[in-house]
Coordinates of C-alpha atoms and ligand atoms in Angstrom, one line a residue:
X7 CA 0.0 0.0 0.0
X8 CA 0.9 3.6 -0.8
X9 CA 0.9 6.4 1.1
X10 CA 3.3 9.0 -0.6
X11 CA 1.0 11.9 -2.7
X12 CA -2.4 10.7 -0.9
X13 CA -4.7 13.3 0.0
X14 CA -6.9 13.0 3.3
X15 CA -10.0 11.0 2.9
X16 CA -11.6 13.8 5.0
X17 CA -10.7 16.4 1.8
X18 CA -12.3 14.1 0.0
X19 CA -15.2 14.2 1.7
X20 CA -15.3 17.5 1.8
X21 CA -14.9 17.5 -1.8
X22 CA -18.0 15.6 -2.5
X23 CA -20.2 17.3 -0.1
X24 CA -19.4 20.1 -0.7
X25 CA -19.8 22.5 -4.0
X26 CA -18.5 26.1 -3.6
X27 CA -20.4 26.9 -7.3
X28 CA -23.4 25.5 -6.9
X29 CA -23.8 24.7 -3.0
X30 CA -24.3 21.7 -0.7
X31 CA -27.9 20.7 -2.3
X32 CA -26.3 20.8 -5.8
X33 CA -24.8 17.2 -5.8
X34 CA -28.1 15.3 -5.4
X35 CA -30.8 17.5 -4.0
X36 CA -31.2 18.1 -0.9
X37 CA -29.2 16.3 1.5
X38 CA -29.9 13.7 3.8
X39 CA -29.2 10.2 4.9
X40 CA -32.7 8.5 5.4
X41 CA -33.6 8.5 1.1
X42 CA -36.2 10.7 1.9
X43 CA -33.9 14.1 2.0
X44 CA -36.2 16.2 3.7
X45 CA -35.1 18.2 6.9
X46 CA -37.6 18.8 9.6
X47 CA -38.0 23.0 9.0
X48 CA -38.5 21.5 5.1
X49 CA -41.5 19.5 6.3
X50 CA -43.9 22.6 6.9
X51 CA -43.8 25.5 9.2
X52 CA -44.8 23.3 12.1
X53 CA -41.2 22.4 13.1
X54 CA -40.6 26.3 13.5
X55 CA -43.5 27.1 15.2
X56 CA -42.2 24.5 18.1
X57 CA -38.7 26.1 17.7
X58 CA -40.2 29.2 18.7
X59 CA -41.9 28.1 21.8
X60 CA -38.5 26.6 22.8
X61 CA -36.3 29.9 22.1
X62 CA -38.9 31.9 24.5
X63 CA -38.8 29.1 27.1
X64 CA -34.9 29.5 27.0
X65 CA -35.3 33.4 26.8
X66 CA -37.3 33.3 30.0
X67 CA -35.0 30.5 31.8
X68 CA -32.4 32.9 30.7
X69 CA -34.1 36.4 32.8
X70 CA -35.3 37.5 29.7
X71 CA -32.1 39.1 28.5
X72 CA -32.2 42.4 26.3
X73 CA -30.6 40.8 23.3
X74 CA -31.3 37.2 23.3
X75 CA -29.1 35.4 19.9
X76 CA -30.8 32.4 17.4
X77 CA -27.7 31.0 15.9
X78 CA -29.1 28.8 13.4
X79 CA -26.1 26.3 12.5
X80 CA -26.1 24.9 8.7
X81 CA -28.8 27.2 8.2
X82 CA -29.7 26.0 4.7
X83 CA -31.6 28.6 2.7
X84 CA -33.4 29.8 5.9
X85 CA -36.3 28.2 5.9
X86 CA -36.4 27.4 9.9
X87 CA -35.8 31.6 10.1
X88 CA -38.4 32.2 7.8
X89 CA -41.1 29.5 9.8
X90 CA -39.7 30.9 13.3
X91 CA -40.3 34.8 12.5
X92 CA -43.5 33.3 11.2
X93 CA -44.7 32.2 14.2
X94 CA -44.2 35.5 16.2
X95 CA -42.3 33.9 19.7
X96 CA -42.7 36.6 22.4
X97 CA -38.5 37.3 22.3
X98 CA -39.1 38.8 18.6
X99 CA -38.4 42.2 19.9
X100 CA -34.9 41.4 21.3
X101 CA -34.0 38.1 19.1
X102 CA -31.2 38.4 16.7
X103 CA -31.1 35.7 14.4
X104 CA -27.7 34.4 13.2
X105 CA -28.0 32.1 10.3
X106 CA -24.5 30.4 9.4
X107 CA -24.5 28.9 6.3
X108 CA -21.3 28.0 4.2
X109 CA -22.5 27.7 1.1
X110 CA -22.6 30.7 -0.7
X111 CA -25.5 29.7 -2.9
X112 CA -27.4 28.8 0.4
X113 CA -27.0 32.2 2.1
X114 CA -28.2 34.2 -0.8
X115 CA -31.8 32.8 -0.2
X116 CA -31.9 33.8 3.5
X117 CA -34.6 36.2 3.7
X118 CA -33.4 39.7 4.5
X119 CA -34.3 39.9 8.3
X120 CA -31.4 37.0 9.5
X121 CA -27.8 38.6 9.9
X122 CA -26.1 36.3 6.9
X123 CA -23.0 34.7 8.6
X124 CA -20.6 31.8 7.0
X125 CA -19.2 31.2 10.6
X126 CA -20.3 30.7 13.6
X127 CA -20.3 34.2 15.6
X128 CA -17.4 34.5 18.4
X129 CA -19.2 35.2 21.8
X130 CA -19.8 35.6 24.6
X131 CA -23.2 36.0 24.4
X132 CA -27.4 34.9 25.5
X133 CA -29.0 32.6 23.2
X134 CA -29.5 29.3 21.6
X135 CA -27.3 27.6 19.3
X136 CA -28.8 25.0 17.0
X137 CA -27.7 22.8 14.8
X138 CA -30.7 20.5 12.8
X139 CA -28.4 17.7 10.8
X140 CA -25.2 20.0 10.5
X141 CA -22.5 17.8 12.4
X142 CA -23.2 14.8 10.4
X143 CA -21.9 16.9 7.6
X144 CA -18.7 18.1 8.8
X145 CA -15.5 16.2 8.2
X146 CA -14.9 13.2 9.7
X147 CA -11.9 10.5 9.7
X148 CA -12.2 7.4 9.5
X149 CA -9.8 4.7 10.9
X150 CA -9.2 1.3 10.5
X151 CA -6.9 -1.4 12.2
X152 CA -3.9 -2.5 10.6
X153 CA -1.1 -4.2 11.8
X154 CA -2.8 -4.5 15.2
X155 CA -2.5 -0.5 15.3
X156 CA -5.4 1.9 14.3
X157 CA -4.4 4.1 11.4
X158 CA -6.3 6.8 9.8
X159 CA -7.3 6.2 6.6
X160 CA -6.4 8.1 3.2
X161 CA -6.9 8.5 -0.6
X162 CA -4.4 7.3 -2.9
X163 CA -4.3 7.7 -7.0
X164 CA -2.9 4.6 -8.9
X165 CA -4.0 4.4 -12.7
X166 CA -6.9 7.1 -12.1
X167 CA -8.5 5.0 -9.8
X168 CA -9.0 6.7 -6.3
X169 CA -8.0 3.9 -3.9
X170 CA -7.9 3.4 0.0
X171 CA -4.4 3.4 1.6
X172 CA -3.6 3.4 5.3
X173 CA -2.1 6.4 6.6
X174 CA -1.0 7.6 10.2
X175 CA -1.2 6.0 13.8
X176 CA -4.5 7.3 15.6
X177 CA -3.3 9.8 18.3
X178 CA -3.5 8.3 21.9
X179 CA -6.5 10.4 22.8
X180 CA -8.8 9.4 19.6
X181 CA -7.9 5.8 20.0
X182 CA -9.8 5.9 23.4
X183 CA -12.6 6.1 21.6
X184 CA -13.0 2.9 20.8
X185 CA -12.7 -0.9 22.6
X186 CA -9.7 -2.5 22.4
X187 CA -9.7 -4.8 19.1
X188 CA -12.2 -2.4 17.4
X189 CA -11.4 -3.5 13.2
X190 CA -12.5 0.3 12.5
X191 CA -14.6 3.6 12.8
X192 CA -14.2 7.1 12.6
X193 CA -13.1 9.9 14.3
X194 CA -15.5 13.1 14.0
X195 CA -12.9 15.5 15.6
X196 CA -14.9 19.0 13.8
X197 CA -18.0 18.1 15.0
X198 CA -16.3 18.1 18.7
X199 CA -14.5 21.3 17.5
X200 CA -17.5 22.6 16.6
X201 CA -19.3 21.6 19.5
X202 CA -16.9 23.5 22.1
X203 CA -16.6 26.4 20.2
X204 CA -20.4 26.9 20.2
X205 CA -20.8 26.1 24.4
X206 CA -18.0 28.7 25.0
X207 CA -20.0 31.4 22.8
X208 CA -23.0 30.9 25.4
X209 CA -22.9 32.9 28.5
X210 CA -26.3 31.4 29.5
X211 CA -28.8 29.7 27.1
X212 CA -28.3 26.4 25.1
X213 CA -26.7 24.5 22.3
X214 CA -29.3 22.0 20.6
X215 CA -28.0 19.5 18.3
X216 CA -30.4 17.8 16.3
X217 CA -29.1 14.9 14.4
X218 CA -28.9 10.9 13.2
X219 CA -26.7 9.9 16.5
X220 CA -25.6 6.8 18.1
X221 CA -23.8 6.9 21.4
X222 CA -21.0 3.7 20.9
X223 CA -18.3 4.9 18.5
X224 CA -18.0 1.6 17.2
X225 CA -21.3 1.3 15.8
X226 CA -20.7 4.8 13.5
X227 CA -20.1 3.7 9.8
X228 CA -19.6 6.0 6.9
X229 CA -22.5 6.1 4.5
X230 CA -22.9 7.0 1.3
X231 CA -26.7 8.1 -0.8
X232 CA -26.9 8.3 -3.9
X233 CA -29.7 9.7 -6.3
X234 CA -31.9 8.8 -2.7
X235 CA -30.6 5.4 -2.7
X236 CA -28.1 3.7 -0.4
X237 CA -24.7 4.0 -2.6
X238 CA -21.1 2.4 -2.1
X239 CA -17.8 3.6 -1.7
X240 CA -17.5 7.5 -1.1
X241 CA -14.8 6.7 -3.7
X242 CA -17.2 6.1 -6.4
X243 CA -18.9 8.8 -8.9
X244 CA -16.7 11.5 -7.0
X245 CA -18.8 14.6 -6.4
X246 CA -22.2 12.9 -6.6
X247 CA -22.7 11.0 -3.3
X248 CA -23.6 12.3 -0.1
X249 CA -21.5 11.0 2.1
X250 CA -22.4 11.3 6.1
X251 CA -22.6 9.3 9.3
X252 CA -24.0 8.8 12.2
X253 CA -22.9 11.6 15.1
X254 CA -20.8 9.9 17.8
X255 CA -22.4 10.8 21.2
X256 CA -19.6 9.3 23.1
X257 CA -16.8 11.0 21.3
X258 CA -18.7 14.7 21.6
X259 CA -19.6 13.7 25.0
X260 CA -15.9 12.9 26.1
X261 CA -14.7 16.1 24.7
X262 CA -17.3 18.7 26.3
X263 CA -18.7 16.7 29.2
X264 CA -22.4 14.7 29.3
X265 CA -25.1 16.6 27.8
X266 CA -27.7 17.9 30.1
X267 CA -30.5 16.0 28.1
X268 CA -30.5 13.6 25.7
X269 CA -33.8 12.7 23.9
X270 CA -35.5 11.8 20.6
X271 CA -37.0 14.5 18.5
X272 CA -40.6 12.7 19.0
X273 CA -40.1 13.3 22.8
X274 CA -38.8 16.7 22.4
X275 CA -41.2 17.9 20.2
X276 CA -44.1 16.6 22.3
X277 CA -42.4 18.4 25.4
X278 CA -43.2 21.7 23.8
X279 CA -46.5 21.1 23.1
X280 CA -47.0 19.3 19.4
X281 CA -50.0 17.4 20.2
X282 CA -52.1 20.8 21.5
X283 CA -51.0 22.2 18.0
X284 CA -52.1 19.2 16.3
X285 CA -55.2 19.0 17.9
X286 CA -56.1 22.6 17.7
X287 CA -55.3 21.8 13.5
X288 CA -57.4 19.2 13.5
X289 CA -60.3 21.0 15.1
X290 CA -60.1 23.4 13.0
X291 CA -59.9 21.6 9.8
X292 CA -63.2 19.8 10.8
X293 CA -65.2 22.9 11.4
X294 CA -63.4 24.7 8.1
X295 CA -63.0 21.3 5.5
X296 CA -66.6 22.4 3.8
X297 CA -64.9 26.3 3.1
X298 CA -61.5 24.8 2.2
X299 CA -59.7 28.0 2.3
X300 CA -56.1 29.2 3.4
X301 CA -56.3 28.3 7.0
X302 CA -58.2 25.3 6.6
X303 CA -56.0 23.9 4.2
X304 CA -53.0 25.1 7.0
X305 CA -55.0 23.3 9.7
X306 CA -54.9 19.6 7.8
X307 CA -51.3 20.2 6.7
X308 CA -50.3 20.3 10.9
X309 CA -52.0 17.2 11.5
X310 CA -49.4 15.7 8.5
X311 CA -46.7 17.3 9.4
X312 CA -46.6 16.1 12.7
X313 CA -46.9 12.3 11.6
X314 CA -44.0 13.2 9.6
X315 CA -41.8 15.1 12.5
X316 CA -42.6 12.5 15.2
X317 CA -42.6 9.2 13.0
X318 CA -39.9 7.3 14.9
X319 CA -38.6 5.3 12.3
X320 CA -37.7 8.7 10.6
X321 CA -37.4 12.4 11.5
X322 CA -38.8 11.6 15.1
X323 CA -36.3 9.1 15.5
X324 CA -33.4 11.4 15.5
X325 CA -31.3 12.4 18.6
X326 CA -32.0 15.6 20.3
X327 CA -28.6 16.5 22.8
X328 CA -29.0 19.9 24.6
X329 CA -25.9 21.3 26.3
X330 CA -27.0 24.4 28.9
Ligands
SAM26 C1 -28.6 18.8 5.8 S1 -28.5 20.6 5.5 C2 -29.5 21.1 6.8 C3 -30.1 22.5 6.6 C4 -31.0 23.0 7.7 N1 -30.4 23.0 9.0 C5 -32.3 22.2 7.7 O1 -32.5 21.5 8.7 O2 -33.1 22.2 6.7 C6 -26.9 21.0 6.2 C7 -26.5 22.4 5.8 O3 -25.3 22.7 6.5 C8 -24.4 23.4 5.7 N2 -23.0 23.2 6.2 C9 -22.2 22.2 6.0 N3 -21.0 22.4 6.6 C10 -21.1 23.6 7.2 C11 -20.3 24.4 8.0 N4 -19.0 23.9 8.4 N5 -20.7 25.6 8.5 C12 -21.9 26.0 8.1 N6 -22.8 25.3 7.4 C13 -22.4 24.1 6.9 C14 -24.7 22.8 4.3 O4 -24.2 23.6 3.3 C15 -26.2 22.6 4.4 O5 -26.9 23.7 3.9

């Protein structure tokens, strides 16, 4: 095996995820890892409205503050901002809505009310950091044992054919990730970069990660979709697959301490009150069906919405990890 003139696999990765041109979305749609590539602010404005209630419950836990910071993380094309300022929350006054995006394509469809940001803002300051499937796409390494030692593993170029080749001994702390005699895994050091950085912006508040998560490191795999199907190698059809996997609780946990709650976004969304919207959709859909206009069309679209945001086998499924 080769190692001499290899480039990182994580620059790869980065490579295919990622499009300066045309944005994240412009390899194969929108991205995602289920097949069904739709994010929970995509679903309806339901998810937003439920966002809301939760920034003005952290505003208030917080002694309503004066300035009081959304930092919407992988904002997308501002769709959650657009649903949240939608739904009014009672901190509108004093909110100031960060929405970091890095593709440039992305942030020119942020409506003109969010303060446009390709990095996360430096704090100190009040406010709520969230992240809905962002760390899954940040870089990642992944590692596999050879020799009885785990290696990091790299791209290397023989006869135009992109090729795995082993490349250098884990460092003593990232190999404590993972049981003795572990054949592989992967190392998601920016997601834990990114993860401190945003808890030591926050003077008080929270930092919400929303994500696909599994809390043993050696259960994380690299995945790759392609065209909304399950694809191969990250190797193959360069530029085209999205390539992601499962956030490692354990190796975010070990580097900023537990998180204060851990639950599923079915459980979350239900603690801030889902089902009262629901029902109050579906009440009003029965009395307004016959008319059919805006609202009661609005009104049945809630009560789907919800079966999509709370379906466990899919959106409702995902982690929720809140650090305050
Ligand atoms: C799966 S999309 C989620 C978008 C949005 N949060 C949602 O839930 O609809 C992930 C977004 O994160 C952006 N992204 C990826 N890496 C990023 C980074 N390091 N900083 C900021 N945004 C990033 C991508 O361009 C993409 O728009």
């Amino acid at each position: 095996m080769e190692t001499e003139g290899s480039i990182a696999y994580d620059e790869v990765v980065e490579l295919a995820l990622y499009d300066p041109n045309h944005g994240f979305y412009a390899t194969s749609g929108q991205a995602g890892r289920r097949g069904d590539f739709i994010t929970s602010p995509e679903v309806g404005p339901l998810f937003g409205e439920l966002v809301a209630s939760y920034l003005d419950q952290e505003w208030d836990r917080c002694g309503n503050p004066d300035e009081f910071v959304f930092v919407d993380a992988g904002a997308g094309p501002g769709t959650l901002a657009r649903t949240i300022a939608a739904a009014n929350p009672r901190c509108a006054d004093v909110l100031r809505y960060v929405a970091v995006e890095i593709s440039d394509a992305q942030r020119e469809s942020h409506p003109p009310f969010v303060e446009s940001a390709s990095q996360l803002p430096t704090g100190p300051f009040d406010g709520v950091i969230f992240a809905n499937e962002l760390l899954d796409n940040l870089t990642f390494t992944p590692v596999r044992r050879h020799d009885g030692e785990l290696r990091t593993v790299r791209v290397g170029c023989e006869d135009d054919e992109l090729m795995e080749v082993v490349g250098d001994r884990l460092a003593a702390e990232d190999v404590s990730h993972f049981k003795p005699g572990i054949v592989g895994g992967v190392v998601q050091q920016a997601a834990a970069n990114w993860l401190e950085h945003a808890r030591t912006s926050l003077t008080q508040g929270s930092v919400v990660v929303i994500d696909y998560a599994r809390d043993r490191s050696e259960d994380v795999e690299v995945r790759t979709y392609l065209g909304h199907e399950r694809g191969t190698s990250p190797l193959v059809q360069l530029g085209s697959n999205d390539i992601t996997v499962d956030v490692d609780l354990a190796q975010l946990q070990s580097r900023v301490g537990p998180a204060t709650e851990l639950t599923t976004q079915k459980a979350f969304l239900e603690e801030l009150g889902i089902e009262d919207l629901v029902e109050e959709g579906r009440a009003h859909w029965k009395e307004n069906a016959a008319v059919g206009d805006l609202g009661a069309l609005k009104a049945r679209s809630r009560v789907r919405e919800a079966e999509a945001l709370l379906d466990p086998e899919g959106l409702g499924g995902f982690t929720v990890a809140t650090w305050r």
